[in-house]
PDB file of C-alpha atoms in Angstrom:
ATOM      1  CA  UNK Z 178      20.102 -45.808 -62.837  1.00 46.00           C
ATOM      2  CA  UNK Z 179      16.577 -44.654 -63.512  1.00 53.00           C
ATOM      3  CA  UNK Z 180      16.068 -41.178 -62.086  1.00 53.00           C
ATOM      4  CA  UNK Z 181      12.470 -41.768 -61.014  1.00 64.00           C
ATOM      5  CA  UNK Z 182      13.550 -44.723 -58.843  1.00 76.00           C
ATOM      6  CA  UNK Z 183      16.268 -42.823 -56.961  1.00 82.00           C
ATOM      7  CA  UNK Z 184      15.749 -40.020 -54.455  1.00 85.00           C
ATOM      8  CA  UNK Z 185      17.967 -38.476 -51.813  1.00 88.00           C
ATOM      9  CA  UNK Z 186      16.885 -37.575 -48.325  1.00 85.00           C
ATOM     10  CA  UNK Z 187      18.865 -35.815 -45.596  1.00 86.00           C
ATOM     11  CA  UNK Z 188      20.112 -39.117 -44.186  1.00 88.00           C
ATOM     12  CA  UNK Z 189      19.298 -41.667 -46.871  1.00 91.00           C
ATOM     13  CA  UNK Z 190      19.470 -42.631 -50.511  1.00 93.00           C
ATOM     14  CA  UNK Z 191      16.230 -44.311 -51.536  1.00 93.00           C
ATOM     15  CA  UNK Z 192      16.124 -46.686 -54.527  1.00 93.00           C
ATOM     16  CA  UNK Z 193      12.460 -47.719 -54.689  1.00 91.00           C
ATOM     17  CA  UNK Z 194      10.057 -48.059 -57.620  1.00 88.00           C
ATOM     18  CA  UNK Z 195       6.990 -48.134 -55.365  1.00 87.00           C
ATOM     19  CA  UNK Z 196       5.960 -44.482 -54.872  1.00 88.00           C
ATOM     20  CA  UNK Z 197       3.834 -45.226 -51.797  1.00 89.00           C
ATOM     21  CA  UNK Z 198       6.637 -47.133 -50.122  1.00 88.00           C
ATOM     22  CA  UNK Z 199       9.103 -44.355 -50.958  1.00 90.00           C
ATOM     23  CA  UNK Z 200       6.801 -41.611 -49.618  1.00 90.00           C
ATOM     24  CA  UNK Z 201       6.115 -43.605 -46.461  1.00 90.00           C
ATOM     25  CA  UNK Z 202       9.816 -44.208 -45.897  1.00 91.00           C
ATOM     26  CA  UNK Z 203      10.604 -40.506 -46.373  1.00 91.00           C
ATOM     27  CA  UNK Z 204       7.837 -39.643 -43.894  1.00 91.00           C
ATOM     28  CA  UNK Z 205       9.287 -42.074 -41.339  1.00 90.00           C
ATOM     29  CA  UNK Z 206      12.837 -40.775 -41.875  1.00 91.00           C
ATOM     30  CA  UNK Z 207      11.660 -37.205 -41.222  1.00 90.00           C
ATOM     31  CA  UNK Z 208      10.354 -38.251 -37.796  1.00 88.00           C
ATOM     32  CA  UNK Z 209      13.567 -39.961 -36.655  1.00 87.00           C
ATOM     33  CA  UNK Z 210      16.165 -38.042 -34.658  1.00 84.00           C
ATOM     34  CA  UNK Z 211      19.493 -39.240 -36.066  1.00 81.00           C
ATOM     35  CA  UNK Z 212      22.302 -39.226 -33.492  1.00 78.00           C
ATOM     36  CA  UNK Z 213      25.004 -40.141 -35.999  1.00 77.00           C
ATOM     37  CA  UNK Z 214      24.751 -37.671 -38.878  1.00 80.00           C
ATOM     38  CA  UNK Z 215      27.845 -39.042 -40.622  1.00 83.00           C
ATOM     39  CA  UNK Z 216      26.057 -42.326 -41.325  1.00 87.00           C
ATOM     40  CA  UNK Z 217      23.874 -42.570 -44.441  1.00 91.00           C
ATOM     41  CA  UNK Z 218      21.274 -45.211 -45.119  1.00 92.00           C
ATOM     42  CA  UNK Z 219      20.603 -46.750 -48.510  1.00 93.00           C
ATOM     43  CA  UNK Z 220      17.174 -48.331 -48.949  1.00 94.00           C
ATOM     44  CA  UNK Z 221      16.537 -50.444 -52.016  1.00 90.00           C
ATOM     45  CA  UNK Z 222      14.074 -52.940 -53.385  1.00 88.00           C
ATOM     46  CA  UNK Z 223      14.935 -56.160 -55.158  1.00 83.00           C
ATOM     47  CA  UNK Z 224      14.651 -54.463 -58.547  1.00 82.00           C
ATOM     48  CA  UNK Z 225      17.434 -51.952 -57.762  1.00 85.00           C
ATOM     49  CA  UNK Z 226      19.906 -54.504 -56.389  1.00 83.00           C
ATOM     50  CA  UNK Z 227      22.235 -54.273 -59.392  1.00 81.00           C
ATOM     51  CA  UNK Z 228      22.082 -50.468 -59.569  1.00 84.00           C
ATOM     52  CA  UNK Z 229      23.061 -50.171 -55.912  1.00 86.00           C
ATOM     53  CA  UNK Z 230      25.906 -52.669 -56.301  1.00 82.00           C
ATOM     54  CA  UNK Z 231      27.203 -50.736 -59.301  1.00 84.00           C
ATOM     55  CA  UNK Z 232      27.042 -47.515 -57.290  1.00 87.00           C
ATOM     56  CA  UNK Z 233      29.849 -48.860 -55.021  1.00 86.00           C
ATOM     57  CA  UNK Z 234      28.739 -47.328 -51.742  1.00 89.00           C
ATOM     58  CA  UNK Z 235      31.392 -46.939 -49.044  1.00 88.00           C
ATOM     59  CA  UNK Z 236      30.252 -49.426 -46.399  1.00 84.00           C
ATOM     60  CA  UNK Z 237      32.058 -47.562 -43.618  1.00 84.00           C
ATOM     61  CA  UNK Z 238      29.779 -44.549 -44.060  1.00 87.00           C
ATOM     62  CA  UNK Z 239      26.672 -46.199 -45.547  1.00 89.00           C
ATOM     63  CA  UNK Z 240      24.293 -48.874 -44.309  1.00 90.00           C
ATOM     64  CA  UNK Z 241      22.480 -50.702 -47.090  1.00 90.00           C
ATOM     65  CA  UNK Z 242      18.993 -52.033 -46.354  1.00 92.00           C
ATOM     66  CA  UNK Z 243      17.347 -54.393 -48.842  1.00 90.00           C
ATOM     67  CA  UNK Z 244      13.561 -54.297 -48.516  1.00 90.00           C
ATOM     68  CA  UNK Z 245      12.361 -57.763 -49.506  1.00 85.00           C
ATOM     69  CA  UNK Z 246       8.951 -58.968 -50.674  1.00 80.00           C
ATOM     70  CA  UNK Z 247       8.993 -62.019 -48.448  1.00 72.00           C
ATOM     71  CA  UNK Z 248      11.552 -64.205 -46.790  1.00 71.00           C
ATOM     72  CA  UNK Z 249      15.121 -62.920 -46.537  1.00 76.00           C
ATOM     73  CA  UNK Z 250      17.663 -63.860 -49.178  1.00 80.00           C
ATOM     74  CA  UNK Z 251      19.992 -66.055 -47.118  1.00 76.00           C
ATOM     75  CA  UNK Z 252      22.242 -66.669 -50.105  1.00 78.00           C
ATOM     76  CA  UNK Z 253      23.332 -63.021 -49.740  1.00 76.00           C
ATOM     77  CA  UNK Z 254      24.889 -63.807 -46.354  1.00 65.00           C
ATOM     78  CA  UNK Z 255      28.360 -62.815 -47.578  1.00 62.00           C
ATOM     79  CA  UNK Z 256      27.062 -59.424 -48.745  1.00 68.00           C
ATOM     80  CA  UNK Z 257      27.048 -56.695 -46.075  1.00 77.00           C
ATOM     81  CA  UNK Z 258      23.363 -55.783 -46.535  1.00 83.00           C
ATOM     82  CA  UNK Z 259      20.700 -55.519 -43.900  1.00 89.00           C
ATOM     83  CA  UNK Z 260      17.426 -57.117 -44.960  1.00 87.00           C
ATOM     84  CA  UNK Z 261      13.942 -56.190 -43.882  1.00 88.00           C
ATOM     85  CA  UNK Z 262      10.522 -57.229 -45.225  1.00 87.00           C
ATOM     86  CA  UNK Z 263       8.548 -54.429 -46.888  1.00 85.00           C
ATOM     87  CA  UNK Z 264       5.489 -55.250 -44.805  1.00 86.00           C
ATOM     88  CA  UNK Z 265       6.899 -54.331 -41.388  1.00 88.00           C
ATOM     89  CA  UNK Z 266       5.059 -51.881 -39.179  1.00 89.00           C
ATOM     90  CA  UNK Z 267       6.109 -48.250 -38.852  1.00 88.00           C
ATOM     91  CA  UNK Z 268       7.419 -48.857 -35.312  1.00 90.00           C
ATOM     92  CA  UNK Z 269       9.441 -51.874 -36.424  1.00 91.00           C
ATOM     93  CA  UNK Z 270      11.003 -49.861 -39.245  1.00 89.00           C
ATOM     94  CA  UNK Z 271      11.836 -46.941 -36.935  1.00 89.00           C
ATOM     95  CA  UNK Z 272      13.409 -49.262 -34.364  1.00 89.00           C
ATOM     96  CA  UNK Z 273      15.351 -51.049 -37.096  1.00 89.00           C
ATOM     97  CA  UNK Z 274      16.793 -47.786 -38.467  1.00 87.00           C
ATOM     98  CA  UNK Z 275      17.719 -46.565 -34.992  1.00 85.00           C
ATOM     99  CA  UNK Z 276      19.359 -49.900 -34.105  1.00 86.00           C
ATOM    100  CA  UNK Z 277      21.545 -49.719 -37.217  1.00 84.00           C
ATOM    101  CA  UNK Z 278      22.673 -46.254 -36.101  1.00 77.00           C
ATOM    102  CA  UNK Z 279      23.794 -47.599 -32.730  1.00 72.00           C
ATOM    103  CA  UNK Z 280      25.852 -50.275 -34.474  1.00 66.00           C
ATOM    104  CA  UNK Z 281      27.580 -47.722 -36.728  1.00 57.00           C
ATOM    105  CA  UNK Z 282      31.057 -48.421 -35.340  1.00 59.00           C
ATOM    106  CA  UNK Z 283      30.736 -52.156 -35.876  1.00 60.00           C
ATOM    107  CA  UNK Z 284      30.759 -53.517 -39.423  1.00 56.00           C
ATOM    108  CA  UNK Z 285      27.964 -55.902 -40.326  1.00 58.00           C
ATOM    109  CA  UNK Z 286      29.128 -59.455 -39.739  1.00 56.00           C
ATOM    110  CA  UNK Z 287      29.016 -61.607 -42.829  1.00 58.00           C
ATOM    111  CA  UNK Z 288      28.792 -65.362 -43.008  1.00 62.00           C
ATOM    112  CA  UNK Z 289      30.593 -67.694 -45.335  1.00 72.00           C
ATOM    113  CA  UNK Z 290      29.292 -67.279 -48.862  1.00 76.00           C
ATOM    114  CA  UNK Z 291      26.871 -69.827 -50.255  1.00 82.00           C
ATOM    115  CA  UNK Z 292      28.645 -71.838 -52.917  1.00 84.00           C
ATOM    116  CA  UNK Z 293      26.782 -73.978 -55.398  1.00 88.00           C
ATOM    117  CA  UNK Z 294      28.112 -77.146 -56.957  1.00 89.00           C
ATOM    118  CA  UNK Z 295      28.034 -77.664 -60.712  1.00 89.00           C
ATOM    119  CA  UNK Z 296      25.175 -80.151 -60.216  1.00 90.00           C
ATOM    120  CA  UNK Z 297      23.164 -77.597 -58.245  1.00 91.00           C
ATOM    121  CA  UNK Z 298      23.755 -74.895 -60.862  1.00 90.00           C
ATOM    122  CA  UNK Z 299      22.610 -77.245 -63.626  1.00 92.00           C
ATOM    123  CA  UNK Z 300      19.579 -78.252 -61.562  1.00 94.00           C
ATOM    124  CA  UNK Z 301      18.667 -74.562 -61.191  1.00 93.00           C
ATOM    125  CA  UNK Z 302      18.850 -74.150 -64.961  1.00 92.00           C
ATOM    126  CA  UNK Z 303      16.607 -77.190 -65.496  1.00 94.00           C
ATOM    127  CA  UNK Z 304      14.074 -75.955 -62.934  1.00 93.00           C
ATOM    128  CA  UNK Z 305      13.995 -72.550 -64.642  1.00 90.00           C
ATOM    129  CA  UNK Z 306      13.359 -74.316 -67.960  1.00 91.00           C
ATOM    130  CA  UNK Z 307      10.326 -75.994 -66.379  1.00 92.00           C
ATOM    131  CA  UNK Z 308      11.619 -79.568 -66.568  1.00 93.00           C
ATOM    132  CA  UNK Z 309       9.908 -82.292 -64.556  1.00 93.00           C
ATOM    133  CA  UNK Z 310      11.812 -84.263 -61.919  1.00 92.00           C
ATOM    134  CA  UNK Z 311      12.006 -87.360 -64.124  1.00 93.00           C
ATOM    135  CA  UNK Z 312      13.347 -85.283 -67.042  1.00 94.00           C
ATOM    136  CA  UNK Z 313      15.947 -83.719 -64.753  1.00 94.00           C
ATOM    137  CA  UNK Z 314      17.006 -87.164 -63.605  1.00 94.00           C
ATOM    138  CA  UNK Z 315      17.463 -88.367 -67.177  1.00 95.00           C
ATOM    139  CA  UNK Z 316      19.329 -85.234 -68.197  1.00 93.00           C
ATOM    140  CA  UNK Z 317      21.668 -85.353 -65.173  1.00 93.00           C
ATOM    141  CA  UNK Z 318      21.901 -89.162 -65.290  1.00 94.00           C
ATOM    142  CA  UNK Z 319      20.656 -89.403 -61.704  1.00 93.00           C
ATOM    143  CA  UNK Z 320      17.945 -91.346 -59.941  1.00 94.00           C
ATOM    144  CA  UNK Z 321      14.807 -89.284 -59.323  1.00 92.00           C
ATOM    145  CA  UNK Z 322      15.306 -89.566 -55.538  1.00 95.00           C
ATOM    146  CA  UNK Z 323      18.790 -88.060 -55.906  1.00 94.00           C
ATOM    147  CA  UNK Z 324      17.341 -85.187 -57.943  1.00 94.00           C
ATOM    148  CA  UNK Z 325      14.671 -84.602 -55.299  1.00 94.00           C
ATOM    149  CA  UNK Z 326      17.268 -84.753 -52.513  1.00 94.00           C
ATOM    150  CA  UNK Z 327      19.570 -82.327 -54.359  1.00 94.00           C
ATOM    151  CA  UNK Z 328      16.664 -79.920 -54.815  1.00 94.00           C
ATOM    152  CA  UNK Z 329      15.798 -80.114 -51.108  1.00 94.00           C
ATOM    153  CA  UNK Z 330      19.440 -79.462 -50.189  1.00 92.00           C
ATOM    154  CA  UNK Z 331      19.470 -76.508 -52.560  1.00 92.00           C
ATOM    155  CA  UNK Z 332      16.283 -75.087 -51.018  1.00 92.00           C
ATOM    156  CA  UNK Z 333      17.876 -75.244 -47.553  1.00 90.00           C
ATOM    157  CA  UNK Z 334      21.208 -73.888 -48.764  1.00 89.00           C
ATOM    158  CA  UNK Z 335      19.601 -70.843 -50.359  1.00 87.00           C
ATOM    159  CA  UNK Z 336      17.430 -70.357 -47.275  1.00 84.00           C
ATOM    160  CA  UNK Z 337      13.973 -70.810 -48.740  1.00 87.00           C
ATOM    161  CA  UNK Z 338      11.029 -72.062 -46.720  1.00 86.00           C
ATOM    162  CA  UNK Z 339       9.732 -74.421 -49.390  1.00 89.00           C
ATOM    163  CA  UNK Z 340       9.247 -75.095 -53.078  1.00 90.00           C
ATOM    164  CA  UNK Z 341       7.075 -72.052 -53.803  1.00 89.00           C
ATOM    165  CA  UNK Z 342       9.462 -69.695 -52.022  1.00 88.00           C
ATOM    166  CA  UNK Z 343      12.323 -71.384 -53.884  1.00 91.00           C
ATOM    167  CA  UNK Z 344      10.689 -70.766 -57.280  1.00 91.00           C
ATOM    168  CA  UNK Z 345      10.000 -67.127 -56.346  1.00 88.00           C
ATOM    169  CA  UNK Z 346      13.638 -66.722 -55.339  1.00 89.00           C
ATOM    170  CA  UNK Z 347      14.895 -68.287 -58.581  1.00 91.00           C
ATOM    171  CA  UNK Z 348      12.871 -65.751 -60.573  1.00 88.00           C
ATOM    172  CA  UNK Z 349      14.016 -62.727 -58.554  1.00 86.00           C
ATOM    173  CA  UNK Z 350      16.461 -60.247 -60.053  1.00 82.00           C
ATOM    174  CA  UNK Z 351      18.535 -60.395 -56.874  1.00 85.00           C
ATOM    175  CA  UNK Z 352      19.108 -64.136 -57.250  1.00 88.00           C
ATOM    176  CA  UNK Z 353      19.848 -63.908 -60.965  1.00 86.00           C
ATOM    177  CA  UNK Z 354      22.457 -61.198 -60.394  1.00 82.00           C
ATOM    178  CA  UNK Z 355      23.959 -63.022 -57.414  1.00 84.00           C
ATOM    179  CA  UNK Z 356      24.232 -66.203 -59.458  1.00 85.00           C
ATOM    180  CA  UNK Z 357      26.029 -64.410 -62.285  1.00 81.00           C
ATOM    181  CA  UNK Z 358      28.388 -62.538 -59.942  1.00 76.00           C
ATOM    182  CA  UNK Z 359      29.348 -65.323 -57.588  1.00 73.00           C
ATOM    183  CA  UNK Z 360      29.030 -68.438 -59.770  1.00 63.00           C
ATOM    184  CA  UNK Z 361      30.545 -67.817 -63.169  1.00 59.00           C
ATOM    185  CA  UNK Z 362      29.667 -70.423 -65.756  1.00 49.00           C
ATOM    186  CA  UNK Z 363      32.342 -71.978 -67.992  1.00 35.00           C
TER     187      UNK Z 363
END
């Protein structure tokens, strides 16, 4: 944990590297009247995902909110995190925080975890290495159409909107940590 990235507020733990975002969030939290004072919020950015996981927050008393840079990370569907884009308006953020407080008695519903096949994991590695589709096909001993189809299936499975969003997701710390935690290699 880096001390400059972590601050405590009356009702929240804030794990953000962006000083402006942190100050704005603190300002918003000061204006909210919290009905449930036993509930604490944990706000984090993608960069602090591992630190927050290692902190082992009690999910009965804490609500974890991942502030994302773009589209939500659908592959985290089995993780009890709320997700919210960083670029929401002040009113949207206030309403979101208040709505979580009303749902304090109900645990966050999680979906079935996203599981990747060995072929999909290898395809991810090849994409990260910058291989072309034809090279991937030769390496995996697959027709190029099968490689393309597998990539499209993978994009949908992870919940990306397209190829650019998919590449951004593959490079994110959240995805890298999720891949290591939930899909152990040999």
